[in-house]
Amino acid sequence: MSTPRTVDRAFETALYDTADDALDTAASLLAADPAADAELARRGEEFVATAWRRGWQPADLVRVVRRELDDVHARLVAALIRAQAPHDRARGPRWAAQLDDLPDAEATAPPRTDRFSHATAVLELYRLLLRLPGLEPLEAGAAGAAPRRGRENRPESRALARIRALLAKAEATGYPEEAEALSAKAQELMARHSVDEALLAARAQGAAASPDTPGACRIGVEPPYEQAKAVLLDAVADANHCRAVWNETFGFSTVVGFEADLEAVELLYTSLLVQAEAAMTKAEAGQRAGGRKRTKTFRQSFLAAYAHRAGTRLRAAAEAATEAATTGAADANLLPVLASREVAVTDRVERMFPQTTTTRLRGAADAAGWTEGTRAADAARVGHHRPLKRG
């Protein structure tokens, strides 16, 4: 029997039949034929390439495998992504950064085990990859998106470096008031940076350069308490001229906006999540000291209140900074430029997600959790948020 035929038989037996005995039969076929290993790996790289054509990206693939399967499967898919990458076309800086974020080859090597167990894990992974649906394409030029100015050959700006430093201080301090003030200052700098980038893009376009158009990225929204975290991300996106659409099934939100604003959203959401979880741990300790047991509803309510307060503060800081920039702007075209960018972001969202639904936050019924979460984010207040958009 030829090696490809062994793999074909195993796939016919296991990938299109979800029964456990079918999986065992296929794994036995592969385990009995060591010569099939190379062909099995090659087929896995083909599954990865197919996922890219369906709109998936490296971080998405690792995330869904971690959610649906086990650590051994996450190692296997990371190894496949690394193996497939040299045969792939260049896909831009965000893609390259996701490849860089994969664990190194030694860390992703599957643990030594018997051939049957290894074949079983591989087939379980391939079953999942085979059934992945298509996602909205994010890359420039996809789905009608015009080419846009990306991050290629563009070093990090001084503004972003200052923002990173402020957020690092906010995460490190043990004083909530200081963390809130630092986060608000970071948001002000983000708003000014956004205005500067908009002006630069408008001038470049006026000089007959390629027009700057909105891009998109996916940001993981990990369990537990995904709804509250998605609300926080939505608030951060809204404050930074972006729009977020939550995919609950696969654990991410797609954020649409211009490049500088996407960078700001990624930075601020990650930092606020760290701050919120640290504040929640501290608040829980106080609750336990008062004789109350730790509860899921407390944590859900805490994070929901934190997101609710933080959004208002972020929007206020962004609006104040933008108003100051536009009031003192020497460029009379600034307001039309900002307005046209808002329209462009809305248009890209509507083209990417012609059908969305809204959902209301559930499980935020614990009064103590809400009070503590509000207190923890009082200076980064999160006011009334729009309903989450879900693709």
mmCIF file of N, CA and C in Angstrom, residues 2-51:
data_model
loop_
_atom_site.group_PDB
_atom_site.id
_atom_site.type_symbol
_atom_site.label_atom_id
_atom_site.label_comp_id
_atom_site.label_asym_id
_atom_site.label_seq_id
_atom_site.Cartn_x
_atom_site.Cartn_y
_atom_site.Cartn_z
ATOM 1 N N SER A 2 0.613 2.212 -0.864
ATOM 2 C CA SER A 2 1.434 3.418 -0.893
ATOM 3 C C SER A 2 1.132 4.297 0.312
ATOM 4 N N THR A 3 2.112 5.145 0.687
ATOM 5 C CA THR A 3 1.928 6.030 1.828
ATOM 6 C C THR A 3 0.757 6.991 1.635
ATOM 7 N N PRO A 4 0.625 7.676 0.481
ATOM 8 C CA PRO A 4 -0.552 8.532 0.297
ATOM 9 C C PRO A 4 -1.863 7.771 0.465
ATOM 10 N N ARG A 5 -1.884 6.519 0.023
ATOM 11 C CA ARG A 5 -3.105 5.747 0.160
ATOM 12 C C ARG A 5 -3.424 5.472 1.623
ATOM 13 N N THR A 6 -2.397 5.259 2.455
ATOM 14 C CA THR A 6 -2.636 5.076 3.893
ATOM 15 C C THR A 6 -3.307 6.312 4.481
ATOM 16 N N VAL A 7 -2.780 7.478 4.123
ATOM 17 C CA VAL A 7 -3.348 8.725 4.634
ATOM 18 C C VAL A 7 -4.762 8.927 4.093
ATOM 19 N N ASP A 8 -4.955 8.633 2.815
ATOM 20 C CA ASP A 8 -6.295 8.764 2.233
ATOM 21 C C ASP A 8 -7.304 7.884 2.966
ATOM 22 N N ARG A 9 -6.927 6.646 3.237
ATOM 23 C CA ARG A 9 -7.842 5.735 3.939
ATOM 24 C C ARG A 9 -8.135 6.230 5.345
ATOM 25 N N ALA A 10 -7.096 6.710 6.012
ATOM 26 C CA ALA A 10 -7.297 7.223 7.375
ATOM 27 C C ALA A 10 -8.245 8.422 7.361
ATOM 28 N N PHE A 11 -8.062 9.318 6.385
ATOM 29 C CA PHE A 11 -8.921 10.492 6.304
ATOM 30 C C PHE A 11 -10.354 10.095 5.969
ATOM 31 N N GLU A 12 -10.522 9.180 5.036
ATOM 32 C CA GLU A 12 -11.872 8.726 4.669
ATOM 33 C C GLU A 12 -12.584 8.107 5.866
ATOM 34 N N THR A 13 -11.800 7.450 6.718
ATOM 35 C CA THR A 13 -12.388 6.782 7.877
ATOM 36 C C THR A 13 -12.728 7.758 8.991
ATOM 37 N N ALA A 14 -11.818 8.720 9.261
ATOM 38 C CA ALA A 14 -11.947 9.529 10.480
ATOM 39 C C ALA A 14 -12.454 10.946 10.268
ATOM 40 N N LEU A 15 -12.034 11.614 9.200
ATOM 41 C CA LEU A 15 -12.329 13.041 9.098
ATOM 42 C C LEU A 15 -13.776 13.331 8.755
ATOM 43 N N TYR A 16 -14.446 12.402 8.135
ATOM 44 C CA TYR A 16 -15.833 12.629 7.742
ATOM 45 C C TYR A 16 -16.810 11.804 8.575
ATOM 46 N N ASP A 17 -16.299 11.214 9.650
ATOM 47 C CA ASP A 17 -17.119 10.421 10.567
ATOM 48 C C ASP A 17 -16.655 10.772 11.975
ATOM 49 N N THR A 18 -17.552 11.284 12.794
ATOM 50 C CA THR A 18 -17.175 11.748 14.125
ATOM 51 C C THR A 18 -17.205 10.656 15.185
ATOM 52 N N ALA A 19 -17.506 9.433 14.823
ATOM 53 C CA ALA A 19 -17.574 8.344 15.814
ATOM 54 C C ALA A 19 -16.182 8.029 16.348
ATOM 55 N N ASP A 20 -16.115 7.677 17.645
ATOM 56 C CA ASP A 20 -14.832 7.358 18.270
ATOM 57 C C ASP A 20 -14.182 6.136 17.644
ATOM 58 N N ASP A 21 -14.982 5.132 17.283
ATOM 59 C CA ASP A 21 -14.376 3.939 16.707
ATOM 60 C C ASP A 21 -13.760 4.233 15.343
ATOM 61 N N ALA A 22 -14.335 5.190 14.596
ATOM 62 C CA ALA A 22 -13.749 5.584 13.317
ATOM 63 C C ALA A 22 -12.397 6.245 13.538
ATOM 64 N N LEU A 23 -12.317 7.068 14.571
ATOM 65 C CA LEU A 23 -11.048 7.720 14.892
ATOM 66 C C LEU A 23 -9.999 6.680 15.286
ATOM 67 N N ASP A 24 -10.391 5.718 16.085
ATOM 68 C CA ASP A 24 -9.454 4.671 16.512
ATOM 69 C C ASP A 24 -8.960 3.850 15.324
ATOM 70 N N THR A 25 -9.859 3.515 14.424
ATOM 71 C CA THR A 25 -9.467 2.732 13.250
ATOM 72 C C THR A 25 -8.462 3.498 12.393
ATOM 73 N N ALA A 26 -8.742 4.783 12.155
ATOM 74 C CA ALA A 26 -7.847 5.595 11.336
ATOM 75 C C ALA A 26 -6.498 5.781 12.014
ATOM 76 N N ALA A 27 -6.496 6.014 13.324
ATOM 77 C CA ALA A 27 -5.236 6.188 14.050
ATOM 78 C C ALA A 27 -4.412 4.915 13.999
ATOM 79 N N SER A 28 -5.068 3.759 14.043
ATOM 80 C CA SER A 28 -4.350 2.483 13.956
ATOM 81 C C SER A 28 -3.680 2.324 12.594
ATOM 82 N N LEU A 29 -4.368 2.741 11.531
ATOM 83 C CA LEU A 29 -3.781 2.686 10.194
ATOM 84 C C LEU A 29 -2.508 3.525 10.110
ATOM 85 N N LEU A 30 -2.579 4.743 10.635
ATOM 86 C CA LEU A 30 -1.422 5.633 10.578
ATOM 87 C C LEU A 30 -0.289 5.148 11.480
ATOM 88 N N ALA A 31 -0.643 4.647 12.650
ATOM 89 C CA ALA A 31 0.382 4.174 13.582
ATOM 90 C C ALA A 31 1.149 2.992 13.013
ATOM 91 N N ALA A 32 0.488 2.195 12.189
ATOM 92 C CA ALA A 32 1.125 1.002 11.630
ATOM 93 C C ALA A 32 1.999 1.307 10.420
ATOM 94 N N ASP A 33 1.999 2.562 9.953
ATOM 95 C CA ASP A 33 2.757 2.907 8.740
ATOM 96 C C ASP A 33 3.623 4.145 8.999
ATOM 97 N N PRO A 34 4.812 3.985 9.578
ATOM 98 C CA PRO A 34 5.693 5.138 9.850
ATOM 99 C C PRO A 34 6.020 5.939 8.599
ATOM 100 N N ALA A 35 6.021 5.303 7.442
ATOM 101 C CA ALA A 35 6.334 6.014 6.204
ATOM 102 C C ALA A 35 5.268 7.056 5.845
ATOM 103 N N ALA A 36 4.120 6.977 6.501
ATOM 104 C CA ALA A 36 3.037 7.928 6.210
ATOM 105 C C ALA A 36 3.209 9.254 6.932
ATOM 106 N N ASP A 37 4.169 9.350 7.849
ATOM 107 C CA ASP A 37 4.287 10.553 8.686
ATOM 108 C C ASP A 37 4.498 11.823 7.864
ATOM 109 N N ALA A 38 5.413 11.754 6.875
ATOM 110 C CA ALA A 38 5.713 12.950 6.086
ATOM 111 C C ALA A 38 4.487 13.398 5.296
ATOM 112 N N GLU A 39 3.774 12.442 4.713
ATOM 113 C CA GLU A 39 2.572 12.786 3.956
ATOM 114 C C GLU A 39 1.495 13.352 4.877
ATOM 115 N N LEU A 40 1.385 12.813 6.070
ATOM 116 C CA LEU A 40 0.409 13.305 7.036
ATOM 117 C C LEU A 40 0.710 14.757 7.402
ATOM 118 N N ALA A 41 1.985 15.071 7.614
ATOM 119 C CA ALA A 41 2.371 16.451 7.927
ATOM 120 C C ALA A 41 2.108 17.378 6.745
ATOM 121 N N ARG A 42 2.406 16.899 5.530
ATOM 122 C CA ARG A 42 2.166 17.715 4.344
ATOM 123 C C ARG A 42 0.683 18.044 4.203
ATOM 124 N N ARG A 43 -0.175 17.076 4.473
ATOM 125 C CA ARG A 43 -1.619 17.329 4.397
ATOM 126 C C ARG A 43 -2.028 18.369 5.449
ATOM 127 N N GLY A 44 -1.378 18.316 6.614
ATOM 128 C CA GLY A 44 -1.683 19.306 7.643
ATOM 129 C C GLY A 44 -1.342 20.717 7.202
ATOM 130 N N GLU A 45 -0.212 20.876 6.506
ATOM 131 C CA GLU A 45 0.149 22.189 5.983
ATOM 132 C C GLU A 45 -0.881 22.655 4.958
ATOM 133 N N GLU A 46 -1.436 21.725 4.196
ATOM 134 C CA GLU A 46 -2.485 22.085 3.237
ATOM 135 C C GLU A 46 -3.737 22.582 3.958
ATOM 136 N N PHE A 47 -4.073 21.938 5.076
ATOM 137 C CA PHE A 47 -5.225 22.401 5.861
ATOM 138 C C PHE A 47 -4.987 23.827 6.362
ATOM 139 N N VAL A 48 -3.757 24.112 6.796
ATOM 140 C CA VAL A 48 -3.425 25.452 7.276
ATOM 141 C C VAL A 48 -3.559 26.463 6.137
ATOM 142 N N ALA A 49 -3.010 26.146 4.963
ATOM 143 C CA ALA A 49 -3.107 27.051 3.822
ATOM 144 C C ALA A 49 -4.568 27.300 3.439
ATOM 145 N N THR A 50 -5.388 26.263 3.541
ATOM 146 C CA THR A 50 -6.819 26.419 3.257
ATOM 147 C C THR A 50 -7.471 27.360 4.260
ATOM 148 N N ALA A 51 -7.078 27.245 5.527
ATOM 149 C CA ALA A 51 -7.617 28.153 6.549
ATOM 150 C C ALA A 51 -7.275 29.598 6.216
#
